Amino acid sequence: MSEGDELISKFHEMVDQAEAVVAFTGAGISAESGIPTYRGAGGLWSKYDPDKYANISYFMNDPTYYWNFFKDVRYPVISKAEPNAGHKALVELERSGKLIGVITQNIDGLHQLAGSENVVELHGNTRRIRCMECQKLYGFDEVRELVDASLPPACSCGGGLKPEVVFFGEALPIGAISRADALVNDCDLFISIGSSLVVFPAAQFPMVAKGNGAKLVIVNIDPTPYDGIADIVLHRSASEVLPRLVVGGEE
Ligand code: NAD
């Protein structure tokens, strides 16, 4: 058995012994569904600058930049992305009664599409789009059609539209933060998956969980600032590691 396989077996035992597992996910878990992480982005995606398309001041001054990005990249990539083996393994863990919730930084909705029930979206969901005037809610496909009619797209009331995501420069939704805090406080095993753990305040969760006495496991291809305090660190892909926790885990 290789060192990595031994660690995965140990991880599996830790899950078996835990009573309340929480998964915290970042862009890495969706990378194998074809949605690039910010730093891994290439091709057409890199034509657009996240400091512009994900920044609230920029969006309010020049919404057309975001909507061009939506039309060229965000909609085509996210509308055809499907949950991968990593998302699906978390669904199985929840159904087995081990996993009490997923806290995600992702805005792609793939956990819910996979079938996860208790998902806390810290940064919102790009598939939901709302009128900034009358608050009417639009779906992803509906707005794709509106974008063909006018750029930036407009609500039937004439108001501007905004995706329900937390842009850089905006506060995190209070409801999501308190639900996430409750999960972090209730868990005895906290698994961080596919997150560089550098975006605050989300990145503080592993530290809080560990401080409360929970075990901490990090599954991330690259090193993170919290590797040193984790009980297990796996620098491997989420879609390789997570399914091995739910199908016996043994080799
Ligand atoms: P990040 O881009 O900072 O880090 C992603 C991490 O995932 C990297 O450290 C990388 O090593 C790791 N990784 C890449 N592929 C992996 C794989 N297959 N398995 C395991 N790990 C893998 O992402 P972040 O920490 O989530 O934060 C960036 C911000 O970007 C978040 O706020 C998020 O809202 C946003 N974002 C979301 C999406 C999405 O919804 N899918 C995509 C890009 C960015």
XYZ file of C-alpha atoms and ligand atoms in Angstrom:
295
model
C 0.000 0.000 0.000
C 1.427 3.413 -0.934
C 1.665 6.217 1.621
C -1.267 8.004 -0.026
C -3.436 4.862 0.093
C -2.621 4.401 3.792
C -3.716 7.963 4.446
C -6.979 7.378 2.584
C -7.634 4.249 4.715
C -6.935 6.285 7.849
C -9.302 8.966 6.553
C -11.969 6.310 5.970
C -11.595 5.075 9.566
C -11.889 8.645 10.808
C -15.174 9.054 8.901
C -16.459 5.740 10.340
C -15.672 6.905 13.866
C -17.122 10.400 13.431
C -20.660 11.256 14.417
C -21.084 14.546 12.597
C -19.031 15.303 9.494
C -19.007 18.679 7.746
C -17.568 19.197 4.261
C -16.263 22.596 3.291
C -15.769 22.925 -0.465
C -14.050 25.323 -2.844
C -13.522 25.683 -6.568
C -11.266 22.569 -6.695
C -14.167 20.134 -6.205
C -15.801 21.461 -9.387
C -12.591 21.598 -11.456
C -13.213 18.078 -12.724
C -16.713 19.097 -13.779
C -14.998 21.470 -16.211
C -15.342 24.689 -14.179
C -11.891 26.257 -13.820
C -10.619 27.505 -10.457
C -9.639 31.171 -10.560
C -5.986 30.363 -10.667
C -6.340 27.366 -12.953
C -8.369 29.262 -15.504
C -7.191 29.170 -19.085
C -8.547 29.642 -22.600
C -11.540 31.866 -23.085
C -12.106 32.179 -19.331
C -8.740 33.938 -18.893
C -9.821 36.590 -21.437
C -11.910 38.009 -18.572
C -10.396 39.447 -15.422
C -11.943 38.235 -12.095
C -10.973 41.610 -10.567
C -13.533 43.052 -12.981
C -16.268 40.430 -13.449
C -16.367 39.557 -9.757
C -15.985 43.068 -8.304
C -19.097 44.938 -7.158
C -17.823 48.482 -7.900
C -16.760 47.427 -11.372
C -20.103 45.701 -11.926
C -22.123 48.759 -10.883
C -20.043 51.024 -13.187
C -19.883 48.724 -16.180
C -22.342 45.804 -15.952
C -21.808 45.002 -19.649
C -18.351 43.571 -18.836
C -19.956 40.993 -16.534
C -22.750 40.171 -18.987
C -20.280 39.636 -21.825
C -18.369 37.269 -19.535
C -21.707 35.573 -18.690
C -22.523 35.120 -22.377
C -19.072 33.970 -23.533
C -17.956 31.851 -20.596
C -20.005 31.594 -17.430
C -23.276 30.452 -18.978
C -21.810 28.000 -21.531
C -19.466 26.409 -18.971
C -21.790 26.225 -15.963
C -24.974 25.274 -17.836
C -23.310 22.137 -19.190
C -21.272 21.216 -16.081
C -22.378 18.075 -14.280
C -21.625 16.939 -10.737
C -18.586 14.653 -10.577
C -17.688 11.689 -8.365
C -16.577 14.061 -5.574
C -19.957 15.827 -5.356
C -21.753 12.462 -5.564
C -19.689 10.918 -2.760
C -20.772 13.754 -0.453
C -24.415 12.994 -1.299
C -23.880 9.369 -0.251
C -22.205 10.442 2.982
C -25.186 12.675 3.768
C -27.695 9.906 2.984
C -25.796 7.528 5.249
C -26.371 9.982 8.107
C -22.674 10.832 8.625
C -22.517 14.167 6.860
C -24.572 16.904 8.508
C -23.954 19.546 5.866
C -21.856 21.041 3.094
C -20.544 24.587 3.388
C -19.450 25.773 -0.036
C -17.620 28.744 -1.470
C -18.794 27.659 -4.903
C -21.463 29.466 -6.835
C -22.132 26.736 -9.411
C -25.017 24.864 -7.700
C -23.421 21.455 -8.396
C -23.849 20.119 -4.837
C -27.627 20.580 -5.081
C -27.702 19.167 -8.616
C -25.877 16.081 -7.311
C -28.545 15.681 -4.593
C -27.011 17.218 -1.457
C -29.793 18.519 0.821
C -28.131 20.666 3.444
C -25.914 23.071 1.498
C -24.793 26.463 2.805
C -23.784 28.719 -0.075
C -21.433 31.312 1.388
C -20.992 33.141 -1.903
C -24.454 32.682 -3.412
C -25.385 30.980 -6.661
C -24.713 32.310 -10.142
C -27.745 30.474 -11.575
C -30.094 32.792 -9.649
C -30.369 36.326 -11.011
C -32.399 39.117 -9.445
C -33.685 42.529 -10.510
C -31.991 45.215 -8.438
C -35.206 47.316 -8.530
C -38.267 45.069 -8.085
C -36.368 41.982 -6.766
C -37.954 39.678 -9.376
C -36.012 36.420 -9.557
C -34.878 35.075 -12.938
C -33.465 31.681 -13.912
C -30.143 31.073 -15.656
C -31.632 30.064 -19.045
C -34.134 32.902 -18.978
C -31.377 35.478 -18.528
C -29.315 33.885 -21.286
C -32.205 34.766 -23.624
C -32.515 38.298 -22.208
C -28.815 38.850 -22.883
C -29.449 38.239 -26.588
C -32.110 40.951 -26.535
C -30.048 43.616 -24.756
C -26.681 44.068 -23.109
C -26.772 44.579 -20.179
C -30.038 42.614 -19.783
C -33.009 44.328 -18.148
C -35.940 43.216 -16.013
C -39.522 43.617 -17.291
C -39.730 46.624 -14.909
C -36.691 48.172 -16.594
C -34.362 47.560 -13.630
C -30.839 46.161 -13.945
C -30.138 42.489 -13.183
C -27.503 41.102 -10.855
C -26.502 37.491 -10.189
C -27.136 36.404 -6.590
C -23.445 35.963 -5.902
C -21.248 37.715 -3.398
C -18.935 39.922 -5.433
C -15.578 41.102 -4.120
C -16.451 44.156 -2.017
C -19.795 42.761 -0.784
C -20.615 41.286 2.607
C -21.366 37.594 3.007
C -25.045 36.810 3.687
C -25.623 36.783 7.452
C -28.001 33.804 7.285
C -25.400 31.686 5.476
C -22.680 32.656 7.944
C -24.793 31.695 10.942
C -25.831 28.355 9.409
C -22.172 27.676 8.604
C -21.102 28.621 12.152
C -23.672 26.208 13.580
C -22.397 23.354 11.386
C -18.789 24.089 12.284
C -19.674 24.068 15.994
C -21.645 20.819 15.719
C -19.126 18.724 13.791
C -16.509 16.322 15.103
C -14.837 15.915 11.689
C -14.289 18.833 9.320
C -13.169 18.068 5.774
C -11.868 20.887 3.593
C -11.991 19.969 -0.089
C -10.599 21.847 -3.090
C -10.092 25.163 -1.368
C -6.871 27.145 -1.219
C -8.144 28.328 2.218
C -6.992 31.873 1.627
C -10.351 33.667 1.214
C -11.611 35.064 4.539
C -13.798 34.786 6.477
C -14.523 31.346 5.020
C -10.964 30.184 5.524
C -11.278 30.557 9.286
C -13.684 27.610 9.555
C -11.006 24.877 9.616
C -9.255 26.686 12.464
C -12.486 27.119 14.442
C -13.474 23.466 13.928
C -10.049 22.302 15.035
C -10.126 24.678 18.018
C -13.468 23.114 19.064
C -11.849 19.699 19.139
C -12.980 18.387 15.734
C -10.588 16.413 13.552
C -9.461 18.217 10.400
C -8.778 16.610 7.018
C -7.637 18.627 3.990
C -8.075 17.276 0.457
C -6.473 19.709 -1.977
C -4.061 19.281 -4.848
C -1.828 22.145 -3.702
C -0.617 22.875 -0.161
C -2.766 25.199 1.981
C -1.825 27.436 4.943
C -3.616 24.978 7.306
C -1.825 21.781 6.294
C 0.319 22.032 9.448
C -2.674 21.771 11.829
C -4.582 19.095 9.905
C -4.843 15.487 11.128
C -4.619 14.225 7.552
C -3.568 16.082 4.407
C -4.143 14.564 0.973
C -2.644 16.434 -1.956
C -4.871 14.550 -4.360
C -7.949 15.210 -6.431
C -11.333 15.294 -4.732
C -12.925 12.972 -7.287
C -10.262 10.361 -6.557
C -10.322 10.548 -2.744
C -13.987 11.115 -1.821
C -15.552 8.090 -3.587
C -13.138 5.874 -1.672
C -14.771 6.973 1.593
C -18.164 5.632 0.584
C -17.505 2.408 -1.322
C -15.727 0.555 1.420
C -12.560 2.616 1.182
C -10.389 -0.464 1.269
C -8.063 -1.294 -1.612
P -9.164 28.626 -5.339
O -9.235 28.775 -6.837
O -8.506 29.678 -4.562
O -8.474 27.237 -4.938
C -8.863 26.065 -5.510
C -7.961 24.979 -4.937
O -8.434 23.746 -5.480
C -6.493 25.099 -5.318
O -5.718 25.234 -4.129
C -6.160 23.776 -6.059
O -4.986 23.162 -5.579
C -7.318 22.900 -5.683
N -7.735 21.947 -6.700
C -7.800 22.124 -8.060
N -8.314 21.030 -8.644
C -8.578 20.154 -7.635
C -9.123 18.846 -7.584
N -9.512 18.220 -8.701
N -9.244 18.236 -6.384
C -8.839 18.862 -5.233
N -8.318 20.092 -5.216
C -8.205 20.743 -6.400
O -10.660 28.398 -4.891
P -11.415 28.753 -3.579
O -10.510 28.555 -2.402
O -12.709 28.076 -3.642
O -11.685 30.321 -3.627
C -11.785 31.114 -4.723
C -13.102 31.853 -4.881
O -13.476 31.635 -6.212
C -14.261 31.379 -4.070
O -14.751 32.478 -3.410
C -15.342 30.907 -5.070
O -16.552 31.572 -4.829
C -14.857 31.363 -6.400
N -14.930 30.382 -7.516
C -15.963 29.486 -7.593
C -16.001 28.561 -8.637
C -17.165 27.612 -8.707
O -18.254 27.922 -8.227
N -16.982 26.400 -9.264
C -14.988 28.521 -9.595
C -13.948 29.470 -9.501
C -13.921 30.389 -8.434
